[in-house]
Amino acid sequence: MSSRGRFITLEGLEGVGKTTNREFIEATLKSRDINVVVTREPGGTELGEQLRHLLLHASAPVSAEAELMMMAASRKQHTVDVIEPALQSGKWVLCDRYADASYAYQGGGRQLGLDVVASLHSLLTIDLQPDITFLLDMPIADGLKRMAARGKPDRIEQEELAFFERARKAYLQRAALQPDRMKVVDAGAPLEQVQARVSELLMQFLDSNNG
Ligand code: Z5A
């Protein structure tokens, strides 16, 4: 039987470079002959991608609670259908956002509170913890500037600055409580510097995980 794979996640606010660094991490893992499944949330399954579309483009109002439950529905399906089977078969999983995002955006940004997010995850037995999380962090205005070039913002991206400030604070508070898992990377630095730091942290992780 193959040993269980490792679960790596990327987190952070808009425009911090999750996609850019995800591609970099994927290439590094592949260069080490690690079989990696790359996926994202919300999304990652057919149902999840349909929920993603609704979450980002719903034309009717979406309550904070409904938003949290749709994120969780996507996460449950994704965990059961994609992430757990991959990890159990020995594959590694690299995921663009996972549960930490709900603590940041719905718990912090939408002000539902962290306990509500934790209770819902517990009710749905979403208890999988990433082995390492890269939290890409930078001032919000700079991230939004990077995103401005991308055209029309989606439903969540249209939120006011205070929403993103609360989400960032929740992310950083969570990282402070779990420093062994959540590695905060200064994402405002030039890309070469960001990737040098991501690479350093990834190498440490690989060395301690037989990668
Ligand atoms: N959401 C939620 O509320 N609750 C949840 O539980 C979950 C998600 C799971 C979708 O996320 C939305 O869902 C998101 C949170 C919410 N909403 N918002 N707002 P997403 O991950 O699909 O969307 P995103 O956060 O907007 O990410 P993104 O658009 O893919 O951006 P990114 O991946 O972080 O950045 P990037 O595409 O890699 O880089 C952006 C640009 O900056 C690009 O031109 C790069 O070339 C450039 N870049 C990257 N790094 C650098 C550096 N270091 N210097 C200069 N330029 C750089």
PDB file of C-alpha atoms and ligand atoms in Angstrom:
ATOM      1  CA  MET A   1       0.000   0.000   0.000  1.00  0.00           C
ATOM      2  CA  SER A   2       1.380   3.459  -0.885  1.00  0.00           C
ATOM      3  CA  SER A   3       1.859   5.933   1.959  1.00  0.00           C
ATOM      4  CA  ARG A   4      -0.598   8.798   2.296  1.00  0.00           C
ATOM      5  CA  GLY A   5       0.100  11.860   0.166  1.00  0.00           C
ATOM      6  CA  ARG A   6       0.525  15.391   1.488  1.00  0.00           C
ATOM      7  CA  PHE A   7      -2.005  18.203   1.351  1.00  0.00           C
ATOM      8  CA  ILE A   8      -0.675  21.665   0.449  1.00  0.00           C
ATOM      9  CA  THR A   9      -2.853  24.774   0.273  1.00  0.00           C
ATOM     10  CA  LEU A  10      -2.422  28.358  -0.894  1.00  0.00           C
ATOM     11  CA  GLU A  11      -4.327  31.167   0.773  1.00  0.00           C
ATOM     12  CA  GLY A  12      -4.493  34.933   0.674  1.00  0.00           C
ATOM     13  CA  LEU A  13      -6.547  37.819  -0.612  1.00  0.00           C
ATOM     14  CA  GLU A  14      -7.118  38.916  -4.189  1.00  0.00           C
ATOM     15  CA  GLY A  15      -4.115  39.403  -6.431  1.00  0.00           C
ATOM     16  CA  VAL A  16      -1.531  38.137  -3.946  1.00  0.00           C
ATOM     17  CA  GLY A  17      -0.224  35.614  -6.480  1.00  0.00           C
ATOM     18  CA  LYS A  18      -1.845  32.316  -5.511  1.00  0.00           C
ATOM     19  CA  THR A  19      -2.167  31.148  -9.114  1.00  0.00           C
ATOM     20  CA  THR A  20       1.377  32.257  -9.975  1.00  0.00           C
ATOM     21  CA  ASN A  21       2.862  30.471  -6.964  1.00  0.00           C
ATOM     22  CA  ARG A  22       0.654  27.428  -7.383  1.00  0.00           C
ATOM     23  CA  GLU A  23       2.207  26.886 -10.810  1.00  0.00           C
ATOM     24  CA  PHE A  24       5.670  27.326  -9.280  1.00  0.00           C
ATOM     25  CA  ILE A  25       5.002  24.790  -6.498  1.00  0.00           C
ATOM     26  CA  GLU A  26       3.466  22.321  -8.954  1.00  0.00           C
ATOM     27  CA  ALA A  27       6.570  22.527 -11.182  1.00  0.00           C
ATOM     28  CA  THR A  28       8.861  22.013  -8.169  1.00  0.00           C
ATOM     29  CA  LEU A  29       6.934  18.954  -6.990  1.00  0.00           C
ATOM     30  CA  LYS A  30       6.882  17.456 -10.478  1.00  0.00           C
ATOM     31  CA  SER A  31      10.635  17.988 -10.806  1.00  0.00           C
ATOM     32  CA  ARG A  32      10.918  15.721  -7.761  1.00  0.00           C
ATOM     33  CA  ASP A  33       8.705  13.077  -9.424  1.00  0.00           C
ATOM     34  CA  ILE A  34       5.891  13.741  -6.975  1.00  0.00           C
ATOM     35  CA  ASN A  35       2.485  12.864  -8.387  1.00  0.00           C
ATOM     36  CA  VAL A  36       0.398  15.945  -7.628  1.00  0.00           C
ATOM     37  CA  VAL A  37      -3.279  16.761  -8.142  1.00  0.00           C
ATOM     38  CA  VAL A  38      -3.861  20.503  -8.578  1.00  0.00           C
ATOM     39  CA  THR A  39      -7.275  21.806  -7.661  1.00  0.00           C
ATOM     40  CA  ARG A  40      -9.163  24.780  -6.222  1.00  0.00           C
ATOM     41  CA  GLU A  41     -12.006  26.015  -4.056  1.00  0.00           C
ATOM     42  CA  PRO A  42     -14.710  26.856  -4.458  1.00  0.00           C
ATOM     43  CA  GLY A  43     -14.720  24.255  -7.232  1.00  0.00           C
ATOM     44  CA  GLY A  44     -12.715  21.130  -7.928  1.00  0.00           C
ATOM     45  CA  THR A  45     -15.745  18.956  -8.764  1.00  0.00           C
ATOM     46  CA  GLU A  46     -18.620  19.380 -11.190  1.00  0.00           C
ATOM     47  CA  LEU A  47     -20.937  20.430  -8.367  1.00  0.00           C
ATOM     48  CA  GLY A  48     -18.233  22.652  -6.872  1.00  0.00           C
ATOM     49  CA  GLU A  49     -17.642  24.455 -10.160  1.00  0.00           C
ATOM     50  CA  GLN A  50     -21.380  25.080 -10.511  1.00  0.00           C
ATOM     51  CA  LEU A  51     -21.492  26.435  -6.968  1.00  0.00           C
ATOM     52  CA  ARG A  52     -18.423  28.573  -7.758  1.00  0.00           C
ATOM     53  CA  HIS A  53     -20.229  30.149 -10.666  1.00  0.00           C
ATOM     54  CA  LEU A  54     -23.201  30.971  -8.456  1.00  0.00           C
ATOM     55  CA  LEU A  55     -20.984  32.269  -5.647  1.00  0.00           C
ATOM     56  CA  LEU A  56     -19.016  34.596  -7.896  1.00  0.00           C
ATOM     57  CA  HIS A  57     -21.704  35.662 -10.335  1.00  0.00           C
ATOM     58  CA  ALA A  58     -25.118  35.387  -8.633  1.00  0.00           C
ATOM     59  CA  SER A  59     -27.235  38.315  -9.741  1.00  0.00           C
ATOM     60  CA  ALA A  60     -29.590  38.041  -6.752  1.00  0.00           C
ATOM     61  CA  PRO A  61     -28.513  38.839  -3.180  1.00  0.00           C
ATOM     62  CA  VAL A  62     -26.683  36.055  -1.298  1.00  0.00           C
ATOM     63  CA  SER A  63     -26.808  36.137   2.502  1.00  0.00           C
ATOM     64  CA  ALA A  64     -23.583  35.600   4.450  1.00  0.00           C
ATOM     65  CA  GLU A  65     -24.985  32.334   5.822  1.00  0.00           C
ATOM     66  CA  ALA A  66     -25.988  31.066   2.378  1.00  0.00           C
ATOM     67  CA  GLU A  67     -22.531  31.973   1.094  1.00  0.00           C
ATOM     68  CA  LEU A  68     -20.856  30.023   3.905  1.00  0.00           C
ATOM     69  CA  MET A  69     -23.056  26.991   3.285  1.00  0.00           C
ATOM     70  CA  MET A  70     -22.367  27.012  -0.455  1.00  0.00           C
ATOM     71  CA  MET A  71     -18.621  27.206   0.223  1.00  0.00           C
ATOM     72  CA  ALA A  72     -18.991  24.304   2.641  1.00  0.00           C
ATOM     73  CA  ALA A  73     -21.078  22.256   0.192  1.00  0.00           C
ATOM     74  CA  SER A  74     -18.386  22.705  -2.434  1.00  0.00           C
ATOM     75  CA  ARG A  75     -15.695  21.764   0.137  1.00  0.00           C
ATOM     76  CA  LYS A  76     -17.460  18.621   1.308  1.00  0.00           C
ATOM     77  CA  GLN A  77     -17.963  17.268  -2.210  1.00  0.00           C
ATOM     78  CA  HIS A  78     -14.392  18.189  -3.133  1.00  0.00           C
ATOM     79  CA  THR A  79     -12.925  16.563  -0.026  1.00  0.00           C
ATOM     80  CA  VAL A  80     -14.867  13.332  -0.444  1.00  0.00           C
ATOM     81  CA  ASP A  81     -14.596  12.974  -4.230  1.00  0.00           C
ATOM     82  CA  VAL A  82     -11.152  14.388  -4.996  1.00  0.00           C
ATOM     83  CA  ILE A  83      -8.873  15.306  -2.099  1.00  0.00           C
ATOM     84  CA  GLU A  84      -9.224  12.308   0.233  1.00  0.00           C
ATOM     85  CA  PRO A  85      -9.069   9.659  -2.526  1.00  0.00           C
ATOM     86  CA  ALA A  86      -5.948  11.297  -3.955  1.00  0.00           C
ATOM     87  CA  LEU A  87      -4.217  11.485  -0.574  1.00  0.00           C
ATOM     88  CA  GLN A  88      -5.169   7.907   0.220  1.00  0.00           C
ATOM     89  CA  SER A  89      -3.714   6.691  -3.065  1.00  0.00           C
ATOM     90  CA  GLY A  90      -0.390   8.396  -2.234  1.00  0.00           C
ATOM     91  CA  LYS A  91      -0.829  11.427  -4.487  1.00  0.00           C
ATOM     92  CA  TRP A  92      -0.111  14.899  -3.204  1.00  0.00           C
ATOM     93  CA  VAL A  93      -2.810  17.551  -3.457  1.00  0.00           C
ATOM     94  CA  LEU A  94      -2.093  21.227  -4.151  1.00  0.00           C
ATOM     95  CA  CYS A  95      -5.211  23.294  -3.577  1.00  0.00           C
ATOM     96  CA  ASP A  96      -5.850  26.982  -4.267  1.00  0.00           C
ATOM     97  CA  ARG A  97      -7.802  27.883  -1.083  1.00  0.00           C
ATOM     98  CA  TYR A  98      -9.453  25.489   1.378  1.00  0.00           C
ATOM     99  CA  ALA A  99     -11.099  25.806   4.806  1.00  0.00           C
ATOM    100  CA  ASP A 100      -8.933  28.719   6.006  1.00  0.00           C
ATOM    101  CA  ALA A 101     -10.634  30.869   3.354  1.00  0.00           C
ATOM    102  CA  SER A 102     -14.024  30.386   5.015  1.00  0.00           C
ATOM    103  CA  TYR A 103     -12.611  31.466   8.382  1.00  0.00           C
ATOM    104  CA  ALA A 104     -11.128  34.548   6.707  1.00  0.00           C
ATOM    105  CA  TYR A 105     -13.924  35.597   4.333  1.00  0.00           C
ATOM    106  CA  GLN A 106     -17.121  34.349   5.964  1.00  0.00           C
ATOM    107  CA  GLY A 107     -15.940  34.276   9.592  1.00  0.00           C
ATOM    108  CA  GLY A 108     -13.957  37.525   9.378  1.00  0.00           C
ATOM    109  CA  GLY A 109     -15.034  39.410   6.247  1.00  0.00           C
ATOM    110  CA  ARG A 110     -18.762  38.675   6.563  1.00  0.00           C
ATOM    111  CA  GLN A 111     -18.531  38.807  10.374  1.00  0.00           C
ATOM    112  CA  LEU A 112     -20.261  35.475  10.927  1.00  0.00           C
ATOM    113  CA  GLY A 113     -17.610  34.651  13.515  1.00  0.00           C
ATOM    114  CA  LEU A 114     -15.056  31.893  13.602  1.00  0.00           C
ATOM    115  CA  ASP A 115     -17.198  29.644  15.836  1.00  0.00           C
ATOM    116  CA  VAL A 116     -19.978  29.498  13.250  1.00  0.00           C
ATOM    117  CA  VAL A 117     -17.511  28.387  10.574  1.00  0.00           C
ATOM    118  CA  ALA A 118     -15.976  25.820  12.942  1.00  0.00           C
ATOM    119  CA  SER A 119     -19.427  24.496  13.940  1.00  0.00           C
ATOM    120  CA  LEU A 120     -20.542  24.062  10.351  1.00  0.00           C
ATOM    121  CA  HIS A 121     -17.322  22.278   9.416  1.00  0.00           C
ATOM    122  CA  SER A 122     -17.717  20.036  12.448  1.00  0.00           C
ATOM    123  CA  LEU A 123     -21.350  19.263  11.580  1.00  0.00           C
ATOM    124  CA  LEU A 124     -20.308  18.322   8.056  1.00  0.00           C
ATOM    125  CA  THR A 125     -17.187  16.452   9.276  1.00  0.00           C
ATOM    126  CA  ILE A 126     -14.891  18.660   7.257  1.00  0.00           C
ATOM    127  CA  ASP A 127     -11.918  18.013   9.510  1.00  0.00           C
ATOM    128  CA  LEU A 128      -9.071  17.581   7.041  1.00  0.00           C
ATOM    129  CA  GLN A 129      -6.088  19.820   7.865  1.00  0.00           C
ATOM    130  CA  PRO A 130      -3.541  20.807   5.234  1.00  0.00           C
ATOM    131  CA  ASP A 131       0.005  19.638   6.014  1.00  0.00           C
ATOM    132  CA  ILE A 132       1.312  23.059   5.008  1.00  0.00           C
ATOM    133  CA  THR A 133      -0.388  26.285   3.960  1.00  0.00           C
ATOM    134  CA  PHE A 134       1.287  29.189   2.200  1.00  0.00           C
ATOM    135  CA  LEU A 135      -0.497  32.362   3.273  1.00  0.00           C
ATOM    136  CA  LEU A 136       0.489  35.014   0.739  1.00  0.00           C
ATOM    137  CA  ASP A 137       0.034  38.352   2.425  1.00  0.00           C
ATOM    138  CA  MET A 138       0.331  41.946   1.270  1.00  0.00           C
ATOM    139  CA  PRO A 139      -1.480  45.261   1.707  1.00  0.00           C
ATOM    140  CA  ILE A 140      -4.971  44.980   0.245  1.00  0.00           C
ATOM    141  CA  ALA A 141      -4.810  48.049  -1.971  1.00  0.00           C
ATOM    142  CA  ASP A 142      -1.714  46.677  -3.732  1.00  0.00           C
ATOM    143  CA  GLY A 143      -3.412  43.333  -4.421  1.00  0.00           C
ATOM    144  CA  LEU A 144      -6.516  45.054  -5.748  1.00  0.00           C
ATOM    145  CA  LYS A 145      -4.315  47.173  -8.021  1.00  0.00           C
ATOM    146  CA  ARG A 146      -2.857  44.003  -9.514  1.00  0.00           C
ATOM    147  CA  MET A 147      -6.384  42.665 -10.071  1.00  0.00           C
ATOM    148  CA  ALA A 148      -7.677  45.889 -11.636  1.00  0.00           C
ATOM    149  CA  ALA A 149      -5.945  45.023 -14.888  1.00  0.00           C
ATOM    150  CA  ARG A 150      -8.074  41.867 -15.089  1.00  0.00           C
ATOM    151  CA  GLY A 151     -11.368  43.551 -15.920  1.00  0.00           C
ATOM    152  CA  LYS A 152     -14.769  43.368 -14.246  1.00  0.00           C
ATOM    153  CA  PRO A 153     -14.586  42.251 -10.588  1.00  0.00           C
ATOM    154  CA  ASP A 154     -16.773  39.321  -9.497  1.00  0.00           C
ATOM    155  CA  ARG A 155     -19.431  39.515  -6.763  1.00  0.00           C
ATOM    156  CA  ILE A 156     -17.034  39.072  -3.838  1.00  0.00           C
ATOM    157  CA  GLU A 157     -14.302  41.246  -5.359  1.00  0.00           C
ATOM    158  CA  GLN A 158     -16.789  44.132  -5.396  1.00  0.00           C
ATOM    159  CA  GLU A 159     -16.856  44.240  -1.592  1.00  0.00           C
ATOM    160  CA  GLU A 160     -15.685  47.326   0.287  1.00  0.00           C
ATOM    161  CA  LEU A 161     -12.142  47.663   1.594  1.00  0.00           C
ATOM    162  CA  ALA A 162     -13.212  47.040   5.219  1.00  0.00           C
ATOM    163  CA  PHE A 163     -14.449  43.560   4.231  1.00  0.00           C
ATOM    164  CA  PHE A 164     -11.003  42.642   2.910  1.00  0.00           C
ATOM    165  CA  GLU A 165      -9.304  44.218   5.955  1.00  0.00           C
ATOM    166  CA  ARG A 166     -11.357  41.941   8.219  1.00  0.00           C
ATOM    167  CA  ALA A 167     -10.582  38.902   6.046  1.00  0.00           C
ATOM    168  CA  ARG A 168      -6.855  39.694   6.097  1.00  0.00           C
ATOM    169  CA  LYS A 169      -6.898  40.123   9.872  1.00  0.00           C
ATOM    170  CA  ALA A 170      -8.664  36.772  10.318  1.00  0.00           C
ATOM    171  CA  TYR A 171      -6.110  35.049   8.071  1.00  0.00           C
ATOM    172  CA  LEU A 172      -3.183  36.537  10.003  1.00  0.00           C
ATOM    173  CA  GLN A 173      -4.719  35.697  13.386  1.00  0.00           C
ATOM    174  CA  ARG A 174      -5.238  32.115  12.257  1.00  0.00           C
ATOM    175  CA  ALA A 175      -1.649  31.901  11.038  1.00  0.00           C
ATOM    176  CA  ALA A 176      -0.375  33.256  14.365  1.00  0.00           C
ATOM    177  CA  LEU A 177      -2.224  30.439  16.151  1.00  0.00           C
ATOM    178  CA  GLN A 178      -0.894  27.720  13.821  1.00  0.00           C
ATOM    179  CA  PRO A 179       2.622  28.812  12.844  1.00  0.00           C
ATOM    180  CA  ASP A 180       3.868  25.281  12.168  1.00  0.00           C
ATOM    181  CA  ARG A 181       1.264  24.783   9.445  1.00  0.00           C
ATOM    182  CA  MET A 182       0.549  28.264   8.132  1.00  0.00           C
ATOM    183  CA  LYS A 183       3.568  30.004   6.660  1.00  0.00           C
ATOM    184  CA  VAL A 184       3.075  33.701   6.017  1.00  0.00           C
ATOM    185  CA  VAL A 185       4.931  34.916   2.919  1.00  0.00           C
ATOM    186  CA  ASP A 186       5.374  38.606   2.038  1.00  0.00           C
ATOM    187  CA  ALA A 187       3.594  38.623  -1.320  1.00  0.00           C
ATOM    188  CA  GLY A 188       4.242  42.306  -1.972  1.00  0.00           C
ATOM    189  CA  ALA A 189       7.893  41.664  -2.762  1.00  0.00           C
ATOM    190  CA  PRO A 190       9.129  41.213  -6.348  1.00  0.00           C
ATOM    191  CA  LEU A 191       8.130  37.809  -7.731  1.00  0.00           C
ATOM    192  CA  GLU A 192      11.691  36.385  -7.621  1.00  0.00           C
ATOM    193  CA  GLN A 193      11.872  37.139  -3.894  1.00  0.00           C
ATOM    194  CA  VAL A 194       8.426  35.681  -3.217  1.00  0.00           C
ATOM    195  CA  GLN A 195       9.336  32.497  -5.069  1.00  0.00           C
ATOM    196  CA  ALA A 196      12.707  32.262  -3.308  1.00  0.00           C
ATOM    197  CA  ARG A 197      10.876  32.288   0.038  1.00  0.00           C
ATOM    198  CA  VAL A 198       8.193  29.836  -1.142  1.00  0.00           C
ATOM    199  CA  SER A 199      10.949  27.582  -2.450  1.00  0.00           C
ATOM    200  CA  GLU A 200      12.851  27.738   0.849  1.00  0.00           C
ATOM    201  CA  LEU A 201       9.747  26.799   2.848  1.00  0.00           C
ATOM    202  CA  LEU A 202       8.821  24.075   0.373  1.00  0.00           C
ATOM    203  CA  MET A 203      12.308  22.536   0.540  1.00  0.00           C
ATOM    204  CA  GLN A 204      12.131  22.444   4.348  1.00  0.00           C
ATOM    205  CA  PHE A 205       8.741  20.771   4.060  1.00  0.00           C
ATOM    206  CA  LEU A 206       9.962  18.264   1.456  1.00  0.00           C
ATOM    207  CA  ASP A 207      13.015  17.411   3.559  1.00  0.00           C
ATOM    208  CA  SER A 208      10.826  16.574   6.525  1.00  0.00           C
ATOM    209  CA  ASN A 209       8.285  14.677   4.383  1.00  0.00           C
ATOM    210  CA  ASN A 210      10.491  12.388   2.305  1.00  0.00           C
ATOM    211  CA  GLY A 211       9.793  14.358  -0.847  1.00  0.00           C
TER     212      GLY A 211
HETATM  213  N1  Z5A B   1     -13.863  32.376  -1.063  1.00  0.00           N
HETATM  214  C1  Z5A B   1     -14.558  32.573   0.115  1.00  0.00           C
HETATM  215  O1  Z5A B   1     -15.113  33.656   0.335  1.00  0.00           O
HETATM  216  N2  Z5A B   1     -14.641  31.551   1.010  1.00  0.00           N
HETATM  217  C2  Z5A B   1     -14.094  30.342   0.809  1.00  0.00           C
HETATM  218  O2  Z5A B   1     -14.214  29.440   1.655  1.00  0.00           O
HETATM  219  C3  Z5A B   1     -13.347  30.151  -0.415  1.00  0.00           C
HETATM  220  C4  Z5A B   1     -13.258  31.196  -1.319  1.00  0.00           C
HETATM  221  C5  Z5A B   1     -12.707  28.834  -0.677  1.00  0.00           C
HETATM  222  C6  Z5A B   1     -12.612  33.036  -5.384  1.00  0.00           C
HETATM  223  O3  Z5A B   1     -11.274  32.903  -5.117  1.00  0.00           O
HETATM  224  C7  Z5A B   1     -13.319  33.809  -4.314  1.00  0.00           C
HETATM  225  O4  Z5A B   1     -13.908  32.931  -3.346  1.00  0.00           O
HETATM  226  C8  Z5A B   1     -12.420  34.707  -3.520  1.00  0.00           C
HETATM  227  C9  Z5A B   1     -12.510  34.234  -2.087  1.00  0.00           C
HETATM  228  C10 Z5A B   1     -13.781  33.455  -2.049  1.00  0.00           C
HETATM  229  N3  Z5A B   1     -12.977  35.999  -3.620  1.00  0.00           N
HETATM  230  N4  Z5A B   1     -12.653  37.081  -3.650  1.00  0.00           N
HETATM  231  N5  Z5A B   1     -12.675  38.194  -3.744  1.00  0.00           N
HETATM  232  P1  Z5A B   1     -10.149  32.800  -6.248  1.00  0.00           P
HETATM  233  O5  Z5A B   1      -9.010  32.171  -5.570  1.00  0.00           O
HETATM  234  O6  Z5A B   1     -10.618  32.149  -7.450  1.00  0.00           O
HETATM  235  O7  Z5A B   1      -9.925  34.335  -6.719  1.00  0.00           O
HETATM  236  P2  Z5A B   1      -8.885  35.388  -6.259  1.00  0.00           P
HETATM  237  O8  Z5A B   1      -8.557  35.416  -4.834  1.00  0.00           O
HETATM  238  O9  Z5A B   1      -9.492  36.609  -6.778  1.00  0.00           O
HETATM  239  O10 Z5A B   1      -7.528  34.910  -6.879  1.00  0.00           O
HETATM  240  P3  Z5A B   1      -6.948  35.168  -8.249  1.00  0.00           P
HETATM  241  O11 Z5A B   1      -7.838  36.061  -9.009  1.00  0.00           O
HETATM  242  O12 Z5A B   1      -6.727  33.872  -8.927  1.00  0.00           O
HETATM  243  O13 Z5A B   1      -5.607  35.935  -7.849  1.00  0.00           O
HETATM  244  P4  Z5A B   1      -4.251  35.247  -7.363  1.00  0.00           P
HETATM  245  O14 Z5A B   1      -4.244  33.828  -7.842  1.00  0.00           O
HETATM  246  O15 Z5A B   1      -4.007  35.416  -5.944  1.00  0.00           O
HETATM  247  O16 Z5A B   1      -3.167  36.085  -8.117  1.00  0.00           O
HETATM  248  P5  Z5A B   1      -2.397  35.767  -9.503  1.00  0.00           P
HETATM  249  O17 Z5A B   1      -3.430  35.533 -10.606  1.00  0.00           O
HETATM  250  O18 Z5A B   1      -1.364  34.757  -9.326  1.00  0.00           O
HETATM  251  O19 Z5A B   1      -1.672  37.166  -9.684  1.00  0.00           O
HETATM  252  C11 Z5A B   1      -2.396  38.359  -9.939  1.00  0.00           C
HETATM  253  C12 Z5A B   1      -1.535  39.264 -10.840  1.00  0.00           C
HETATM  254  O20 Z5A B   1      -0.393  39.706 -10.109  1.00  0.00           O
HETATM  255  C13 Z5A B   1      -0.994  38.550 -12.091  1.00  0.00           C
HETATM  256  O21 Z5A B   1      -0.963  39.484 -13.126  1.00  0.00           O
HETATM  257  C14 Z5A B   1       0.441  38.163 -11.679  1.00  0.00           C
HETATM  258  O22 Z5A B   1       1.314  38.089 -12.780  1.00  0.00           O
HETATM  259  C15 Z5A B   1       0.810  39.327 -10.782  1.00  0.00           C
HETATM  260  N6  Z5A B   1       1.777  38.966  -9.717  1.00  0.00           N
HETATM  261  C16 Z5A B   1       1.799  37.847  -8.959  1.00  0.00           C
HETATM  262  N7  Z5A B   1       2.807  37.895  -8.063  1.00  0.00           N
HETATM  263  C17 Z5A B   1       3.430  39.083  -8.255  1.00  0.00           C
HETATM  264  C18 Z5A B   1       4.543  39.739  -7.625  1.00  0.00           C
HETATM  265  N8  Z5A B   1       5.206  39.180  -6.604  1.00  0.00           N
HETATM  266  N9  Z5A B   1       4.882  40.964  -8.049  1.00  0.00           N
HETATM  267  C19 Z5A B   1       4.206  41.559  -9.061  1.00  0.00           C
HETATM  268  N10 Z5A B   1       3.157  41.010  -9.711  1.00  0.00           N
HETATM  269  C20 Z5A B   1       2.772  39.783  -9.305  1.00  0.00           C
END
